[in-house]
Short mmCIF file of C-alpha atoms in Angstrom, two decimals:
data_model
loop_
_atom_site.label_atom_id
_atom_site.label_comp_id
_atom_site.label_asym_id
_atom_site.label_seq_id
_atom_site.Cartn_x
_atom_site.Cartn_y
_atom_site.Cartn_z
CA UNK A 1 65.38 141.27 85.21
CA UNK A 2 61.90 140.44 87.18
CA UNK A 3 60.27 142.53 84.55
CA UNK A 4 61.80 141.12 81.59
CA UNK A 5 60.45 137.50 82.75
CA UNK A 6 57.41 138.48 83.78
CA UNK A 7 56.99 140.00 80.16
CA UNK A 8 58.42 136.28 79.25
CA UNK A 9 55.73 134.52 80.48
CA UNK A 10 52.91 136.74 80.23
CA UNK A 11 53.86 137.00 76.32
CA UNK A 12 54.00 132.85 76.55
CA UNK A 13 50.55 132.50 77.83
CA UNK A 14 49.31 134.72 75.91
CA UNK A 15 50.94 133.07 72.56
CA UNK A 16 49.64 129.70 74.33
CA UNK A 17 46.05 131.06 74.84
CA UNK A 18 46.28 131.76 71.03
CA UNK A 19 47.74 128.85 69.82
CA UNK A 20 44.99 126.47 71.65
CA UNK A 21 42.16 128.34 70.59
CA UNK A 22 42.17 127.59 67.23
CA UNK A 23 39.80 124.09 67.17
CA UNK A 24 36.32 125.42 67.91
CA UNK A 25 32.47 123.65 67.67
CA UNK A 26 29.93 124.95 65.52
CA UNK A 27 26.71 124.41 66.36
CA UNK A 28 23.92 125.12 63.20
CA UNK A 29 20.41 124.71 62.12
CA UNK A 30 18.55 124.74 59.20
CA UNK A 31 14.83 125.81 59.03
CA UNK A 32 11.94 125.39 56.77
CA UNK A 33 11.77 122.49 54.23
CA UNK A 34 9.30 121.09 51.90
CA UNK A 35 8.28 117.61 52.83
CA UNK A 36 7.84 114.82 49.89
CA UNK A 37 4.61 116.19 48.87
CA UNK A 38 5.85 119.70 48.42
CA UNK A 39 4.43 120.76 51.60
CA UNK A 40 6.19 124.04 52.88
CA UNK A 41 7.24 122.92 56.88
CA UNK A 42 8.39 126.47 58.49
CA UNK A 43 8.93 124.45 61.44
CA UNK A 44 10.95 121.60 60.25
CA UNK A 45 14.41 121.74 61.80
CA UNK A 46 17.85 120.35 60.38
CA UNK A 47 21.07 120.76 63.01
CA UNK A 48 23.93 119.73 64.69
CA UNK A 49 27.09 120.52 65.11
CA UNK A 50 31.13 119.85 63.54
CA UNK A 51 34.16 120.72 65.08
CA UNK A 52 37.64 121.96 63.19
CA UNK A 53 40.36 124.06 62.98
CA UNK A 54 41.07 126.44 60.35
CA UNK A 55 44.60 125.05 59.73
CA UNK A 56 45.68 126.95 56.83
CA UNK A 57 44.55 130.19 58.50
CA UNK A 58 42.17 130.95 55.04
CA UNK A 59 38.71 131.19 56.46
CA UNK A 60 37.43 129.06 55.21
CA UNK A 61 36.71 125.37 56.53
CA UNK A 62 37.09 122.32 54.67
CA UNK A 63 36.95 118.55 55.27
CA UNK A 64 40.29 117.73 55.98
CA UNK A 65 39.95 120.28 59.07
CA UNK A 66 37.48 118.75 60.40
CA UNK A 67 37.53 116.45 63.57
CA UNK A 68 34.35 115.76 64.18
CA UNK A 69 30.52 116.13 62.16
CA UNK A 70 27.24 115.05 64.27
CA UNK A 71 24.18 116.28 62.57
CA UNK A 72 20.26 114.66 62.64
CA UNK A 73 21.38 112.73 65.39
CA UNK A 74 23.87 110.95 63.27
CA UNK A 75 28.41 111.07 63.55
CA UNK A 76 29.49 111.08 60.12
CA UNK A 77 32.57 111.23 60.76
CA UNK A 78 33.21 108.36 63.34
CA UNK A 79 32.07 104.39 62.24
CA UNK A 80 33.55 101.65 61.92
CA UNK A 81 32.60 98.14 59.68
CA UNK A 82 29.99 97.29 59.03
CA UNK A 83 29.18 100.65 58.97
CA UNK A 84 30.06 103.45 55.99
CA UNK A 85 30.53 106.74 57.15
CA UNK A 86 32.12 109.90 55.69
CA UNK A 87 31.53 113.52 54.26
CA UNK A 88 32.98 115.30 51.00
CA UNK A 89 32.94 117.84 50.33
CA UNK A 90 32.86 119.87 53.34
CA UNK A 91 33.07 124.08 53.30
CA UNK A 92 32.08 126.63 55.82
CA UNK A 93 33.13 130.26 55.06
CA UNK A 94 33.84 131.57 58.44
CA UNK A 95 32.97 135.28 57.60
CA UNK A 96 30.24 134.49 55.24
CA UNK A 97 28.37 131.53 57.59
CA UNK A 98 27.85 130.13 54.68
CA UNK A 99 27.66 125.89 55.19
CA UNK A 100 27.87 123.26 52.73
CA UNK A 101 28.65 119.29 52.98
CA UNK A 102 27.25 116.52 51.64
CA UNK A 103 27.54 113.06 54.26
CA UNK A 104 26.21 109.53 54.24
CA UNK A 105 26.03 106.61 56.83
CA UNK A 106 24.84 103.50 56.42
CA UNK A 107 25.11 99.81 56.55
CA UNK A 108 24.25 96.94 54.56
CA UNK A 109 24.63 93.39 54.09
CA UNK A 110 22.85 90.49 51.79
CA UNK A 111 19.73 90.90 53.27
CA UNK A 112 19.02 94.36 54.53
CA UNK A 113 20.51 98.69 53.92
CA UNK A 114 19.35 101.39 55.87
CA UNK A 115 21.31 104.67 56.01
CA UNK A 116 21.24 108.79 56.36
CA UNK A 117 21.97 110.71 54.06
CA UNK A 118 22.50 115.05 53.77
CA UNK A 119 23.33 117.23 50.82
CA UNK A 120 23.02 120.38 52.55
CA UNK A 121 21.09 122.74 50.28
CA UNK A 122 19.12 119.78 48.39
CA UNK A 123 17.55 117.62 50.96
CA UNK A 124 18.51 115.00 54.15
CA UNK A 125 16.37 111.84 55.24
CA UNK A 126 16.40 108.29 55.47
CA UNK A 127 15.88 104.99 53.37
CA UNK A 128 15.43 101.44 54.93
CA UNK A 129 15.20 98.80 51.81
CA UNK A 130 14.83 94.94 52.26
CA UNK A 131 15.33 92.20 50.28
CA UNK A 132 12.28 90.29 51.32
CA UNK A 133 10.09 93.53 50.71
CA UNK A 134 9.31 96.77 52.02
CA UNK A 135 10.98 100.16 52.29
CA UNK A 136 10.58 103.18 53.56
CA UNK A 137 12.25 106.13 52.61
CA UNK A 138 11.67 109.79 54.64
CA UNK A 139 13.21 113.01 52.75
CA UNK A 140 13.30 116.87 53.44
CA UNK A 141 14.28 119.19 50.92
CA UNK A 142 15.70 122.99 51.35
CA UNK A 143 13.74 125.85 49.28
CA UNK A 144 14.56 129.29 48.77
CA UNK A 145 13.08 129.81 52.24
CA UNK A 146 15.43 127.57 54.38
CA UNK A 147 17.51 129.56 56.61
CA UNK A 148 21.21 128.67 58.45
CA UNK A 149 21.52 130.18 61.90
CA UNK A 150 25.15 129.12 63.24
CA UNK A 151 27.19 129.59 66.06
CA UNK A 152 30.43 129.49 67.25
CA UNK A 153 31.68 127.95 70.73
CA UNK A 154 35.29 127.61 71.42
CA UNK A 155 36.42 124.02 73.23
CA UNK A 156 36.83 123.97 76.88
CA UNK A 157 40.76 123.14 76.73
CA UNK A 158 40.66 127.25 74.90
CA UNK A 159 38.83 128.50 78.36
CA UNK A 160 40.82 126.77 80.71
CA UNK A 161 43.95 128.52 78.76
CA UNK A 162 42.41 131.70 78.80
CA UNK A 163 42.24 131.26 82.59
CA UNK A 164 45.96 130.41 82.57
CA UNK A 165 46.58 133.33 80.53
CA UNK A 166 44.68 135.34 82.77
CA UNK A 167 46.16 134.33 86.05
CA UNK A 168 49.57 134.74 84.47
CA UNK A 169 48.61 138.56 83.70
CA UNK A 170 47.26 139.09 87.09
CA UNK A 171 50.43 137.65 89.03
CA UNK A 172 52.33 139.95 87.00
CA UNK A 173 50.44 142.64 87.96
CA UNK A 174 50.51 141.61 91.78
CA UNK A 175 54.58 141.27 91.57
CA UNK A 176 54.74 144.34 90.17
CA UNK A 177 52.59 146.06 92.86
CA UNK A 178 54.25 144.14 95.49
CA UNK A 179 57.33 145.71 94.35
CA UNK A 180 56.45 149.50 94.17
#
């Protein structure tokens, strides 16, 4: 009987360590883009980071599976008024690493609009515009050359049940030695 419920549980925690690892962060950057003279930066640098859970189990990403989207120092994902914020569409092919969103933030009222914008594979930058005058507006675009490097790192609720699942495995083991 001891040995039918330690198969129980370690069979539970290992179902639980499963079941909780599914949301995990992805961290990515982007390298080399042309500046708005058409000057090649192999330098210039792109990143972030989005968080989700591959729901429907197909491997591949999209927007409604995604919790949270922080990229050029900017959440796209979490504003409130006056602020607009929001991405679509949204795709990352797990196997592939292949990354694509477009995403916008910005505010405006009578006087004044500034905002960030991305459309990953055709540029990301910045626009401030002013009724009483002036604007600025800073864009990077990708080229043939830009490259994705992306990585995965699971959430820190997914190590803490891999610990369980762990310790549950090695009591196990100890009951069962204990009892030989």
């Amino acid at each position: 009987m001891k040995r039918i419920l330690s198969a129980a549980l370690v069979g539970l925690f290992s179902f639980s360590v499963q079941a909780q690892a599914a949301e995990t962060t992805y961290w990515f950057t982007y390298t080399g883009f042309k500046n708005s003279t058409g000057t090649f930066l192999a330098d210039k640098q792109y990143g972030g980071f989005f968080t989700a859970d591959d729901g429907d189990g197909n491997g591949i990403i999209s927007a409604n599976e995604v919790t949270a989207l922080k990229a050029g120092g900017v959440n796209y994902l979490d504003c409130s008024y006056p602020f607009y914020c929001g991405t679509y569409p949204f795709t990352y092919n797990i196997a592939a690493k292949t990354l694509k969103f477009s995403a916008s933030y910005s505010y405006s009222d009578e006087v004044f609009r500034f905002g960030n914008e991305v459309n990953v594979g055709r540029s990301f930058g910045s626009f401030r515009l002013s009724n009483y005058g002036g604007s600025s507006f800073s864009y990077h675009y990708w080229t043939p050359d830009t490259t994705l490097t992306i990585s995965a790192v699971p959430e820190p609720a997914s190590y803490a049940m891999l610990g369980l699942g762990l310790a549950g495995v090695m009591a196990a083991a100890r009951r069962r030695r204990r009892a030989a």
